[in-house]
Coordinates of C-alpha atoms and ligand atoms in Angstrom, one line a residue:
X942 CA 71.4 85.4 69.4
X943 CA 74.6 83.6 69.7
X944 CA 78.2 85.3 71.4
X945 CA 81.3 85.4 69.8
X946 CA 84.6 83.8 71.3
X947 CA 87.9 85.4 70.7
X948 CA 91.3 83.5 70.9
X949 CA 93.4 85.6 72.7
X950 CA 97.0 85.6 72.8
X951 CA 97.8 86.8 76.4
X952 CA 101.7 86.9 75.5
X953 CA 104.4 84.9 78.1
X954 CA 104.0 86.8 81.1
X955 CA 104.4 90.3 81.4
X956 CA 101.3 91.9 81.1
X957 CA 102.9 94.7 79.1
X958 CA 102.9 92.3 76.4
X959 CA 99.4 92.0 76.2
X960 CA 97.8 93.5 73.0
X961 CA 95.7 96.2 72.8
X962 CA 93.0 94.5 70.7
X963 CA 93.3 91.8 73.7
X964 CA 93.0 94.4 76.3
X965 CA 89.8 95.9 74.8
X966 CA 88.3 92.5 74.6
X967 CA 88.9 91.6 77.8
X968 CA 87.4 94.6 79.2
X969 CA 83.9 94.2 77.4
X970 CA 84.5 89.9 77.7
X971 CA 81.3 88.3 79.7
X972 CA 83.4 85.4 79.9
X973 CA 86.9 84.6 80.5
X974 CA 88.2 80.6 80.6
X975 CA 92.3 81.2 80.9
X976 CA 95.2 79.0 81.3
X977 CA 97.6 78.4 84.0
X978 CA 100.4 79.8 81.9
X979 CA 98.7 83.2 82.0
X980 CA 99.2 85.8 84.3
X981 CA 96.5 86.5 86.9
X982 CA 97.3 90.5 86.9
X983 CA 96.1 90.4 83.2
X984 CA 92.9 89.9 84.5
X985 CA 92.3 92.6 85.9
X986 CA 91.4 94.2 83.0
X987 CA 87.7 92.0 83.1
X988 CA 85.0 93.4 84.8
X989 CA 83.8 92.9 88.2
X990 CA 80.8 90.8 86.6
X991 CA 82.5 88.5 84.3
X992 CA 82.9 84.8 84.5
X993 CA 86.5 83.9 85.2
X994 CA 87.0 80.1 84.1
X995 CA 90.2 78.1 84.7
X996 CA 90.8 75.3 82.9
X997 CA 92.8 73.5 85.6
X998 CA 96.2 72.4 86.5
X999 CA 97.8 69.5 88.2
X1000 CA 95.0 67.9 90.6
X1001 CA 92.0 69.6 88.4
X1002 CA 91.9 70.0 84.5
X1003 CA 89.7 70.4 82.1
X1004 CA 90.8 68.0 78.9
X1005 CA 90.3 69.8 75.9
X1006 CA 87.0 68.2 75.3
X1007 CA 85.6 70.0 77.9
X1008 CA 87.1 73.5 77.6
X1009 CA 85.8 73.2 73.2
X1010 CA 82.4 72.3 74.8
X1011 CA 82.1 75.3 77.4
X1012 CA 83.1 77.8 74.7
X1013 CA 80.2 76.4 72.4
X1014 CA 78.4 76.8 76.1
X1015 CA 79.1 79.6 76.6
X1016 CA 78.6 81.2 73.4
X1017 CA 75.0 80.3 72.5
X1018 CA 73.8 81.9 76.0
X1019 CA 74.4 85.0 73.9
X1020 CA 77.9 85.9 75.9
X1021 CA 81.2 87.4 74.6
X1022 CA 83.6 84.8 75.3
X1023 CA 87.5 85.6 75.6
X1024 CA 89.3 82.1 75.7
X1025 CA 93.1 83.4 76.9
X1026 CA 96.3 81.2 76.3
X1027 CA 100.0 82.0 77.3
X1028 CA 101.6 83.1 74.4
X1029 CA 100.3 83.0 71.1
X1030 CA 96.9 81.1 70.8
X1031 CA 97.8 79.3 67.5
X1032 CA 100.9 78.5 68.6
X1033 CA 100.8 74.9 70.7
X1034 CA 98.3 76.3 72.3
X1035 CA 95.3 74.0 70.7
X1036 CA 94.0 77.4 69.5
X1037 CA 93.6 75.4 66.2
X1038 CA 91.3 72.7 67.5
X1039 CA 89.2 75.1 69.2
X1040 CA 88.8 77.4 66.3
X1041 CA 87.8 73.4 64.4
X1042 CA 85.4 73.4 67.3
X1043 CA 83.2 76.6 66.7
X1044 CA 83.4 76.5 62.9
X1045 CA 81.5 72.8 63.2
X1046 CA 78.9 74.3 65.1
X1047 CA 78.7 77.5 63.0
X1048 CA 79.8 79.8 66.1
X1049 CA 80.9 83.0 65.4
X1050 CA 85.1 83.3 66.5
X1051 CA 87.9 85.9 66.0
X1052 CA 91.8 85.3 67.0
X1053 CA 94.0 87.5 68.2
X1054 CA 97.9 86.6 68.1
X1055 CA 100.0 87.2 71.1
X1056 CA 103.8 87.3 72.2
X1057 CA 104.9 83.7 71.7
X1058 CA 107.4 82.1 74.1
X1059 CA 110.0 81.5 71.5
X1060 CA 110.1 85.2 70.6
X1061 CA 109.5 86.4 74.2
X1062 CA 112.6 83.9 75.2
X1063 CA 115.1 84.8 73.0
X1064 CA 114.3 88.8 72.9
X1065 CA 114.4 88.9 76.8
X1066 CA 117.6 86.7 77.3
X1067 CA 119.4 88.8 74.5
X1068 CA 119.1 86.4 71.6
X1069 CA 117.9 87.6 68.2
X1070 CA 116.0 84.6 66.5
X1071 CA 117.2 85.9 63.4
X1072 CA 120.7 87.7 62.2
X1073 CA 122.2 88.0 59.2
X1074 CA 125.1 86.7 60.0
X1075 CA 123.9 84.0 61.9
X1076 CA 120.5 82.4 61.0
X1077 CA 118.1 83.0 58.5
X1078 CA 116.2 79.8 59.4
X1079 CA 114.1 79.7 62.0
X1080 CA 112.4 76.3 63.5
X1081 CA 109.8 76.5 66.3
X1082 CA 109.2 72.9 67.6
X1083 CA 107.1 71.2 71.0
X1084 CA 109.0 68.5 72.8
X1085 CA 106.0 66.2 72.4
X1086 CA 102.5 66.4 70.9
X1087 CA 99.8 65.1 73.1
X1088 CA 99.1 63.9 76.2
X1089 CA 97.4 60.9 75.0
X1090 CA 100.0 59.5 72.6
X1091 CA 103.1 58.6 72.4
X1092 CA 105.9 60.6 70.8
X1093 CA 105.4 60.8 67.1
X1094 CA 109.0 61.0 65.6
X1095 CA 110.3 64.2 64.2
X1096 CA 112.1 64.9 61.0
X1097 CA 115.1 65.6 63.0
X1098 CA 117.5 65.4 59.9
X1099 CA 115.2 68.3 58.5
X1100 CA 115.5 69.9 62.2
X1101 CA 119.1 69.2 62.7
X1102 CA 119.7 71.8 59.1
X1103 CA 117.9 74.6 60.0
X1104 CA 119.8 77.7 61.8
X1105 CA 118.3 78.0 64.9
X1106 CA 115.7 75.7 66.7
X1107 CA 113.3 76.7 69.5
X1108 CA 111.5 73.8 71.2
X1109 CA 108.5 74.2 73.5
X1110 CA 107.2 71.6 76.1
X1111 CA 110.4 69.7 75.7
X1112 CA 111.8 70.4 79.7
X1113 CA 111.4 66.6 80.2
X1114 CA 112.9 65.7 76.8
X1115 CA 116.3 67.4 76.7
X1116 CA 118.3 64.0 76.3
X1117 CA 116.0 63.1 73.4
X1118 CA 116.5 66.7 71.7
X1119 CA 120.0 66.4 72.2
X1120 CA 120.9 62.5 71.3
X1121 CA 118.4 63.2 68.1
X1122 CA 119.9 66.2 67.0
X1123 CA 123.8 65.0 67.4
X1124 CA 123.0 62.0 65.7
X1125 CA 121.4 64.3 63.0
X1126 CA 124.8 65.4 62.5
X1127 CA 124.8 69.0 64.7
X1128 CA 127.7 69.5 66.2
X1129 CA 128.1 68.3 69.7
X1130 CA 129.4 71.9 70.7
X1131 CA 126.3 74.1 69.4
X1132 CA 125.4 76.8 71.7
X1133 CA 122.1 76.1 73.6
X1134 CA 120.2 78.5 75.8
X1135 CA 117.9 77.4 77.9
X1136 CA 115.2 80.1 79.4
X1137 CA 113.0 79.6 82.3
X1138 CA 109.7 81.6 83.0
X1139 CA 111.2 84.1 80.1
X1140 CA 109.7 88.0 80.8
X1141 CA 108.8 87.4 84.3
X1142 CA 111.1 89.0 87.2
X1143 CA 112.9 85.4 87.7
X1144 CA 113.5 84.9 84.3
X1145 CA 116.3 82.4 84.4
X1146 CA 118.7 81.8 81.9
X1147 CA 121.2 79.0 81.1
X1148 CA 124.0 78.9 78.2
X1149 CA 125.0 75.4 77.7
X1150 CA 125.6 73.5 74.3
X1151 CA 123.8 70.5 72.6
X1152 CA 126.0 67.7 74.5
X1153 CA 126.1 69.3 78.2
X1154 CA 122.2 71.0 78.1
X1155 CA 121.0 67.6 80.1
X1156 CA 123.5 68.0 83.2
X1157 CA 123.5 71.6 83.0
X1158 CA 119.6 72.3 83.3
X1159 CA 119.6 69.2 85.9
X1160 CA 122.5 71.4 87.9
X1161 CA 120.5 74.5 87.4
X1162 CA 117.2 73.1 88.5
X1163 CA 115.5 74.5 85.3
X1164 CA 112.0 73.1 84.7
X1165 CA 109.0 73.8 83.1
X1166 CA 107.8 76.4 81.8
X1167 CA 111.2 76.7 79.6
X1168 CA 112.0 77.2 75.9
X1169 CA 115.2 75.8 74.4
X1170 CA 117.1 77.8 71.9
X1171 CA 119.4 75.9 69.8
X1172 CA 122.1 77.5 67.1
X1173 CA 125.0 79.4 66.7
X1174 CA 123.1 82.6 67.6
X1175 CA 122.8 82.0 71.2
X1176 CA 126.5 83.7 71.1
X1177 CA 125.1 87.2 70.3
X1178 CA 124.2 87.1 74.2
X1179 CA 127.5 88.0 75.4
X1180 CA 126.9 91.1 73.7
X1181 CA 123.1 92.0 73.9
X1182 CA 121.9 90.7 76.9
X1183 CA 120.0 93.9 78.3
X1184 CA 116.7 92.4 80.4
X1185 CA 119.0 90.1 82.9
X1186 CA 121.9 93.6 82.9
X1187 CA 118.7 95.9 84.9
X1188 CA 120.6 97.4 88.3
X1189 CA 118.4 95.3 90.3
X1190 CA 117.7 92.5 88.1
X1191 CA 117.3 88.7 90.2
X1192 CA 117.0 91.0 93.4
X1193 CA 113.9 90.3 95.7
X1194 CA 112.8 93.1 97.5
X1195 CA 109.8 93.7 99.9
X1196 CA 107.8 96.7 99.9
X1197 CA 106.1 97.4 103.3
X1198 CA 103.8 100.3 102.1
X1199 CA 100.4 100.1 102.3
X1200 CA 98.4 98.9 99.4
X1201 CA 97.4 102.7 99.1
X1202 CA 100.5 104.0 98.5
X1203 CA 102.9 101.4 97.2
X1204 CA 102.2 101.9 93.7
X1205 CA 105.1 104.5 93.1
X1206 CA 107.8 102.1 94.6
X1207 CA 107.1 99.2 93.2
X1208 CA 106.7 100.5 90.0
X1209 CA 110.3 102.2 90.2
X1210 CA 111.5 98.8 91.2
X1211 CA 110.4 96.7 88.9
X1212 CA 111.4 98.8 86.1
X1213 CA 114.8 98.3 87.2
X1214 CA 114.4 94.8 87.3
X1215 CA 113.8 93.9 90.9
X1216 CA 111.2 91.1 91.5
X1217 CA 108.9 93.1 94.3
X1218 CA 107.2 91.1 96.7
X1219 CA 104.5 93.7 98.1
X1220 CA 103.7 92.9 101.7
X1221 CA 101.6 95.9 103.2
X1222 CA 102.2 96.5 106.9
X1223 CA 100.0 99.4 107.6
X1224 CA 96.7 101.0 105.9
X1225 CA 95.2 104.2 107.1
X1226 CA 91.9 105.2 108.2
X1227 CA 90.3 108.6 108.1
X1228 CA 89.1 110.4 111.6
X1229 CA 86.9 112.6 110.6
X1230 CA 85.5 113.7 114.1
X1231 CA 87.6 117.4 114.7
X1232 CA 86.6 118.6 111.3
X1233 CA 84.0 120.9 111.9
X1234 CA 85.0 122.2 114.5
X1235 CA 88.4 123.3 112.6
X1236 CA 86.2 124.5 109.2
X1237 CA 84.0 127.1 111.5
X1238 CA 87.4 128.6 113.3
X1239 CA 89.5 127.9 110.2
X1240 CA 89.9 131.6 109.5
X1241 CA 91.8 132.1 112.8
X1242 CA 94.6 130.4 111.2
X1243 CA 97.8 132.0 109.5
X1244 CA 99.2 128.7 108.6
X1245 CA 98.6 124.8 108.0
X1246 CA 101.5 123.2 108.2
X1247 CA 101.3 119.4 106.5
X1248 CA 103.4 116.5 107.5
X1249 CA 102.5 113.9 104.8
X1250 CA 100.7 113.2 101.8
X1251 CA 98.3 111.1 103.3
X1252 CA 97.4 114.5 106.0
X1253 CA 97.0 116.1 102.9
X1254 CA 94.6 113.8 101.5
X1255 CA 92.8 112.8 104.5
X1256 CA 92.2 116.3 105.5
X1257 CA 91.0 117.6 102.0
X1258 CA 88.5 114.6 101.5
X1259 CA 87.0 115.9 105.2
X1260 CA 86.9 119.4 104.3
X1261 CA 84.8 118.2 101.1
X1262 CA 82.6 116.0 102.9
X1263 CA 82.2 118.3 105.1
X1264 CA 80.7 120.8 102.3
X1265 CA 83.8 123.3 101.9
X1266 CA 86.1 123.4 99.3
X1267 CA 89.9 124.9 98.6
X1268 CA 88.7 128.7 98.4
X1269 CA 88.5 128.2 102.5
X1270 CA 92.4 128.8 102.3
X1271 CA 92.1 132.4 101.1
X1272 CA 95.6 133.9 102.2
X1273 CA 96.0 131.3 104.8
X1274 CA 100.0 129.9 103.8
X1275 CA 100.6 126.4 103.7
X1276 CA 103.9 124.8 104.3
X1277 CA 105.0 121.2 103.3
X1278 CA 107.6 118.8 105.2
X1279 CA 109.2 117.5 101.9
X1280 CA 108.5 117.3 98.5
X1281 CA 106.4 114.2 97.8
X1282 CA 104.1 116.5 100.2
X1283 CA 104.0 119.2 98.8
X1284 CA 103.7 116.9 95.2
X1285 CA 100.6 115.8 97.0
X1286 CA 99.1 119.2 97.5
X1287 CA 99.8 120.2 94.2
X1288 CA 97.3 117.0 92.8
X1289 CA 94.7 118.3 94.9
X1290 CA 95.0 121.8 93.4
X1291 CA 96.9 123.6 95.6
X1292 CA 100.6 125.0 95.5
X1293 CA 102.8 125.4 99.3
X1294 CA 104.2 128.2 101.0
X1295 CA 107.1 126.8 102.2
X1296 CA 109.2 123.2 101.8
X1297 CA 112.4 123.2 103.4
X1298 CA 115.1 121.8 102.3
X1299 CA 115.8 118.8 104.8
X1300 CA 112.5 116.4 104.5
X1301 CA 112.1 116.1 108.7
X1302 CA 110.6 117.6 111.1
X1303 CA 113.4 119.7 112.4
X1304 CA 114.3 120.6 108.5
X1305 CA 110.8 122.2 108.9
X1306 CA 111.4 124.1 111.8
X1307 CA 114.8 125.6 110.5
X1308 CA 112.5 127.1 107.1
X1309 CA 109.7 128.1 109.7
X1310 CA 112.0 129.7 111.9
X1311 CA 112.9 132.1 108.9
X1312 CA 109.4 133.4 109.1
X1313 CA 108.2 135.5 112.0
X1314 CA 105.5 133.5 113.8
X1315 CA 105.0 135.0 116.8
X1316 CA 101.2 135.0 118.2
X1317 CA 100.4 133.2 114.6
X1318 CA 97.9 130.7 115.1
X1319 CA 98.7 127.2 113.3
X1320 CA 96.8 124.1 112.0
X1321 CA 98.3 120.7 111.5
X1322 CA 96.2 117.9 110.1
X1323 CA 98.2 114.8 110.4
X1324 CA 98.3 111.4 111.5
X1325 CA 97.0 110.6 115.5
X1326 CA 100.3 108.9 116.6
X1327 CA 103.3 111.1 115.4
X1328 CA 106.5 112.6 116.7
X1329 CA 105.8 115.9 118.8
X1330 CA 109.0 117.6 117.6
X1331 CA 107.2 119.9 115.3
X1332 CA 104.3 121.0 117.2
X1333 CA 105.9 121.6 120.6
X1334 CA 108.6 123.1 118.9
X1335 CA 106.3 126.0 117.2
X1336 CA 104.4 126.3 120.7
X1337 CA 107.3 128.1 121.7
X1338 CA 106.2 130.9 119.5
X1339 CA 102.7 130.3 117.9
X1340 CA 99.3 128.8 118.8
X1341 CA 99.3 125.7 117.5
X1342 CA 96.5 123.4 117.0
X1343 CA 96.9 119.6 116.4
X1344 CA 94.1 117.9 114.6
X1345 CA 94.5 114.1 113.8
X1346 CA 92.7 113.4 110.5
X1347 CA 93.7 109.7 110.2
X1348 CA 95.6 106.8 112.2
X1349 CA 97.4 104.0 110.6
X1350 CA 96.3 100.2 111.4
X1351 CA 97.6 97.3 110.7
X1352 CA 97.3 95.3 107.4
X1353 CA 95.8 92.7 106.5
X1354 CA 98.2 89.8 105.8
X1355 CA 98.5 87.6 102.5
X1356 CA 99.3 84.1 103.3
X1357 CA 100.9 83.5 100.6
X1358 CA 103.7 86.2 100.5
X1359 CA 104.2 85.6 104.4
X1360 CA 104.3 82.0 103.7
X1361 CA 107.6 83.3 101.6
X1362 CA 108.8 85.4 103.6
X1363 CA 109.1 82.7 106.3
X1364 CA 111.0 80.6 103.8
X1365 CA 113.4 83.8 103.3
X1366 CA 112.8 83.8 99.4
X1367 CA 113.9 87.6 99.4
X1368 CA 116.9 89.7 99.6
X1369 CA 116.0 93.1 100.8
X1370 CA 113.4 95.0 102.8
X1371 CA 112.2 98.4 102.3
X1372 CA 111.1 100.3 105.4
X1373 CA 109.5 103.8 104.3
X1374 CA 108.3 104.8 108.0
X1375 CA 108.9 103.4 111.7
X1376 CA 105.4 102.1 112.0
X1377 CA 105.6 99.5 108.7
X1378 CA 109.5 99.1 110.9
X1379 CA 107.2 98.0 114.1
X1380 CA 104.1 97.0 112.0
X1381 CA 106.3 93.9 110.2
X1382 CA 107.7 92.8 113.0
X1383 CA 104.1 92.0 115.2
X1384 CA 103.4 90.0 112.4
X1385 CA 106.2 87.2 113.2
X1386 CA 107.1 84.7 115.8
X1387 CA 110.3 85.0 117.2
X1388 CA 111.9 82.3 115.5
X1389 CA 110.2 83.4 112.2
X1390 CA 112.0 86.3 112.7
X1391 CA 115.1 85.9 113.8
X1392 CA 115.4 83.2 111.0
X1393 CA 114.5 87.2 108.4
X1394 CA 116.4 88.9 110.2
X1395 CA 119.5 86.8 109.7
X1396 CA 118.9 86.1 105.8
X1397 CA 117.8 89.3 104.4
X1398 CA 119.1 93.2 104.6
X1399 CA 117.2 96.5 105.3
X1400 CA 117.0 99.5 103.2
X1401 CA 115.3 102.7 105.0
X1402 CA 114.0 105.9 103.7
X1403 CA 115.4 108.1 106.4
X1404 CA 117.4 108.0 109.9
X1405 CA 114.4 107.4 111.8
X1406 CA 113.0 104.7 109.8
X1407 CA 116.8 103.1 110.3
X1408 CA 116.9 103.5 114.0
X1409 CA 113.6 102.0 114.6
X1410 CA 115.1 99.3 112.2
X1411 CA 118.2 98.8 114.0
X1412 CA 116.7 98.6 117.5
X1413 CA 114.3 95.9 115.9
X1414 CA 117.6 94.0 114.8
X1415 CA 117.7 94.6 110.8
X1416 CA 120.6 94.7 109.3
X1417 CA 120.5 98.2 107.5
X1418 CA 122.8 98.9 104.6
X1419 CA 121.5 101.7 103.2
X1420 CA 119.5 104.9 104.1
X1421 CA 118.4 107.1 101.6
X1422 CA 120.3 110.9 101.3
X1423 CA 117.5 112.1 100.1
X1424 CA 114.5 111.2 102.1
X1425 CA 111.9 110.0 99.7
X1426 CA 110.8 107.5 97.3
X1427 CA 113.3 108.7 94.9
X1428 CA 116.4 108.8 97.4
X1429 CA 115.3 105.6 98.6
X1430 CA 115.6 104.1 95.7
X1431 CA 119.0 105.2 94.6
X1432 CA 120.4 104.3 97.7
X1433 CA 119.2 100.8 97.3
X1434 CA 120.4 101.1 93.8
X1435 CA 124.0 101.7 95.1
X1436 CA 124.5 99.6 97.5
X1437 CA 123.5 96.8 95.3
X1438 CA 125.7 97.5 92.6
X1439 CA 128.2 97.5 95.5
X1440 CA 127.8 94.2 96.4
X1441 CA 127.5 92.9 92.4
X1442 CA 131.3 94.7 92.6
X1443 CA 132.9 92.8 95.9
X1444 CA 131.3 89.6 94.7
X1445 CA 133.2 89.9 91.2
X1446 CA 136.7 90.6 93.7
X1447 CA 136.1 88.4 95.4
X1448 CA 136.2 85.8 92.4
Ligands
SAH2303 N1 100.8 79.1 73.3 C1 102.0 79.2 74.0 C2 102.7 77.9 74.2 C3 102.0 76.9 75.1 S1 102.8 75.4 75.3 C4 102.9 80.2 73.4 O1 102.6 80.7 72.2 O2 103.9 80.6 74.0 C5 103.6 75.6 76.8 C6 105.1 75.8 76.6 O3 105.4 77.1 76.3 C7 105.9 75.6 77.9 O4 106.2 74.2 78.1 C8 107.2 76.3 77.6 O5 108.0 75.6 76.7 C9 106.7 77.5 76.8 N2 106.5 78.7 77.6 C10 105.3 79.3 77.9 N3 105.5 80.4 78.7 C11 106.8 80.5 78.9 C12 107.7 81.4 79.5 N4 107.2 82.5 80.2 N5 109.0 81.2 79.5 C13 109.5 80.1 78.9 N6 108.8 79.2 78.2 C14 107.4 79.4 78.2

């Protein structure tokens, strides 16, 4: 029994602009040949056992030949065959000639459209392709047709009439586009936007016209991938631009966190446009040895007393694998350092005591200190290097027992993304703890660093995170109020839109 291919539209970047027809097929897709233009985190909706195919770049690609003869391949060994192009598979994306391909052979095929670049390019740089007081013709046109001949002539009188022209593939051909078109008769002085790697965090836009788009994408450095948009609608721009007007929009920012828990930050960031760069400085791993020991005494206790989510975590798993469960906590009270803590606790099912209102150790020993705890006995689970504040502090009063339930190590290190680093192609770092502070800097030569240190600024989530910073040399403008994710980020927030402000005074 033969497969089935599906032309899938993977959309220009984002993988948000995937659709869910596409999402579904990926998932159950045996195989999966994709393009260079799509982007790799879309994959990750395959499954562990598929076949991922590229079809190539620069030094290796597959002509088209090839890539119409591995589908047939592929197909009649009975498979479920998701062929994924940028964009819009029908849309100079050779979906046509594939689809030619598997008819001929009587294979079985199904296409499914995706975000074009045209459409993608003009919605996320603020340009409507169509208006009603501006266009009601739209063109959509490639730059050139195929590798393997030369450039067939277009109707440019026929192109030069319509409202508004979008051309594809045509990065190297601007001088053609433009010398055509003006001689076509469109005025030398029509708006032109030229948009680079449109829907991704780097999205780069230019607004030029017809006769200055060749010096003005040469002075920009735009290449490929970019669309050009050409018409009198470009204008609308001024006044709809909203993807390129996101608080942290062109900003680079690296997020230290482990891989574990940098979801929530990164996330926050890029939805205000930031371009996050994650580098991972730390991971965690469980010590599970004083469990036990804890479980058979636990009832001893009056109080456990959690510094972190990750305690929280770490010492719940243990007390599961250890064969107990939540109802050992009785009427034993719990009380949470901060918020995103206590959040923490809540996900696993149970609800804290006590969370003071300053998110450090000493905030913690104010709220305690509230509470009678003389000859309590007291349990903290928590990380096996930490500040003593807290628990020599309660010894005071209480019996306090420490048990380490995990230890942070280091990360391991993309190459990549330190290759970049070392190149300085950020702006900020974010420092959420003293350890990713001390962790990031072991992983540089002095040079390396001092070279970081002197291009980028530091944003930390609290006034120890900043000192260790400082004493390691960042520059730190901004500590969060608040100390969490959430403070962290509206601090970094602010001081941005501080500097966006003296750069415009200062024009
Ligand atoms: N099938 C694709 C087009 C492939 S041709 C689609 O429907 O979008 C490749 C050309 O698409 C590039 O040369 C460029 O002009 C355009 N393109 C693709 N992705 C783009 C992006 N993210 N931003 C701007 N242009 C893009």
């Amino acid at each position: 029994m033969a497969g089935r291919v599906y032309l899938v539209g993977a959309g220009p970047w984002d993988p948000g602009l995937l659709t869910l027809r596409g999402q579904t097929l990926l998932r159950r897709a045996d195989t999966v040949i994709y393009d260079y233009l799509v982007n790799p985190e879309i994959l990750q909706h395959t499954r562990a056992d598929a076949l991922l195919v590229p079809t190539g770049r620069s030094s290796y690609r597959m002509t088209q030949a090839e890539i119409c003869q591995r589908l047939v391949d592929e197909c009649r060994l009975g498979r479920h065959v998701v062929r994924l192009k940028g964009g819009d598979p029908f849309v100079f994306g050779r979906g046509g000639e594939e689809a030619e391909a598997l008819r001929k052979v009587g294979l079985e095929f199904e296409v499914v459209p995706g975000v074009t670049a045209a459409i993608a390019s003009c919605a996320y740089a603020g340009i409507p392709v169509t208006h009603r007081d501006y266009g009601s013709t739209l063109g959509l046109c490639t730059g050139h047709s195929r590798d393997d001949e030369p450039d067939t002539d277009l109707n440019w009188g026929a192109l030069a009439s319509l409202d508004t022209i979008v051309f594809y593939m045509a990065a190297k051909r601007l001088s053609r586009v433009r010398d055509n078109l003006i001689a076509a008769g469109r005025p030398q002085k029509t708006p032109v936007a030229l948009v680079r790697w449109a829907t991704r965090a780097d999205q780069q836009t230019v607004v030029t016209d017809l006769d200055g788009m060749v010096d003005a994408a040469a002075a920009q450095k735009m290449t490929a991938p970019m669309t050009i948009v050409i018409g009198e609608i470009v204008n609308l721009r001024r006044t709809i631009s909203w993807y390129e007007k996101r608080p942290l929009f062109g900003q680079r920012i690296v997020v230290t966190r482990s891989h574990r828990q940098r979801g929530e930050l990164s996330t926050r960031l890029s939805d205000l446009g930031a371009q996050v760069i994650p580098y991972p400085t730390i991971d965690f791993e469980p010590i599970p040895d004083g469990i036990a020991e804890v479980i058979s005494t636990f009832q001893c206790f009056d109080w456990v007393v959690f510094t972190s989510a990750n305690a929280v975590n770490f010492f719940l798993d243990q007390l599961l694998d250890a064969g107990a469960d939540l109802r050992i906590f009785g009427t034993i009270k719990i009380a949470c350092i901060g918020p995103a803590t206590a959040e923490g606790l809540v996900k696993r099912g149970l609800v804290a005591d006590l969370v003071p209102k300053r998110y450090v150790a000493e905030g913690l020993l104010d709220a305690l200190g509230q509470v009678s705890l003389a000859g309590q006995k007291i349990l903290i689970p928590r990380a096996l290097i930490a500040r003593n504040t807290l628990p020599d502090a309660l010894r005071v009063a209480a019996d306090v027992v420490v048990l380490p339930v995990y230890k942070t190590v280091p990360a391991q290190v993309d190459l990549g993304v330190h290759e970049r680093l070392i190149d300085g192609a950020f702006d900020i770092i974010t420092f959420t703890s003293s350890s990713t502070v001390t962790n990031f800097v072991s992983k540089f030569n002095s040079t390396n660093l001092e070279h970081i240190r002197s291009t980028c600024v530091v944003v930390c989530i609290g006034p120890v995170t900043a000192q260790t910073a400082a004493e390691n040399g960042f520059r730190v403008v901004a500590v969060a109020h608040e100390y969490t994710i959430d403070g962290l980020v509206q601090s970094l927030e602010e001081y941005v839109s501080s500097v966006d402000k003296a750069d415009y005074s200062d024009h």
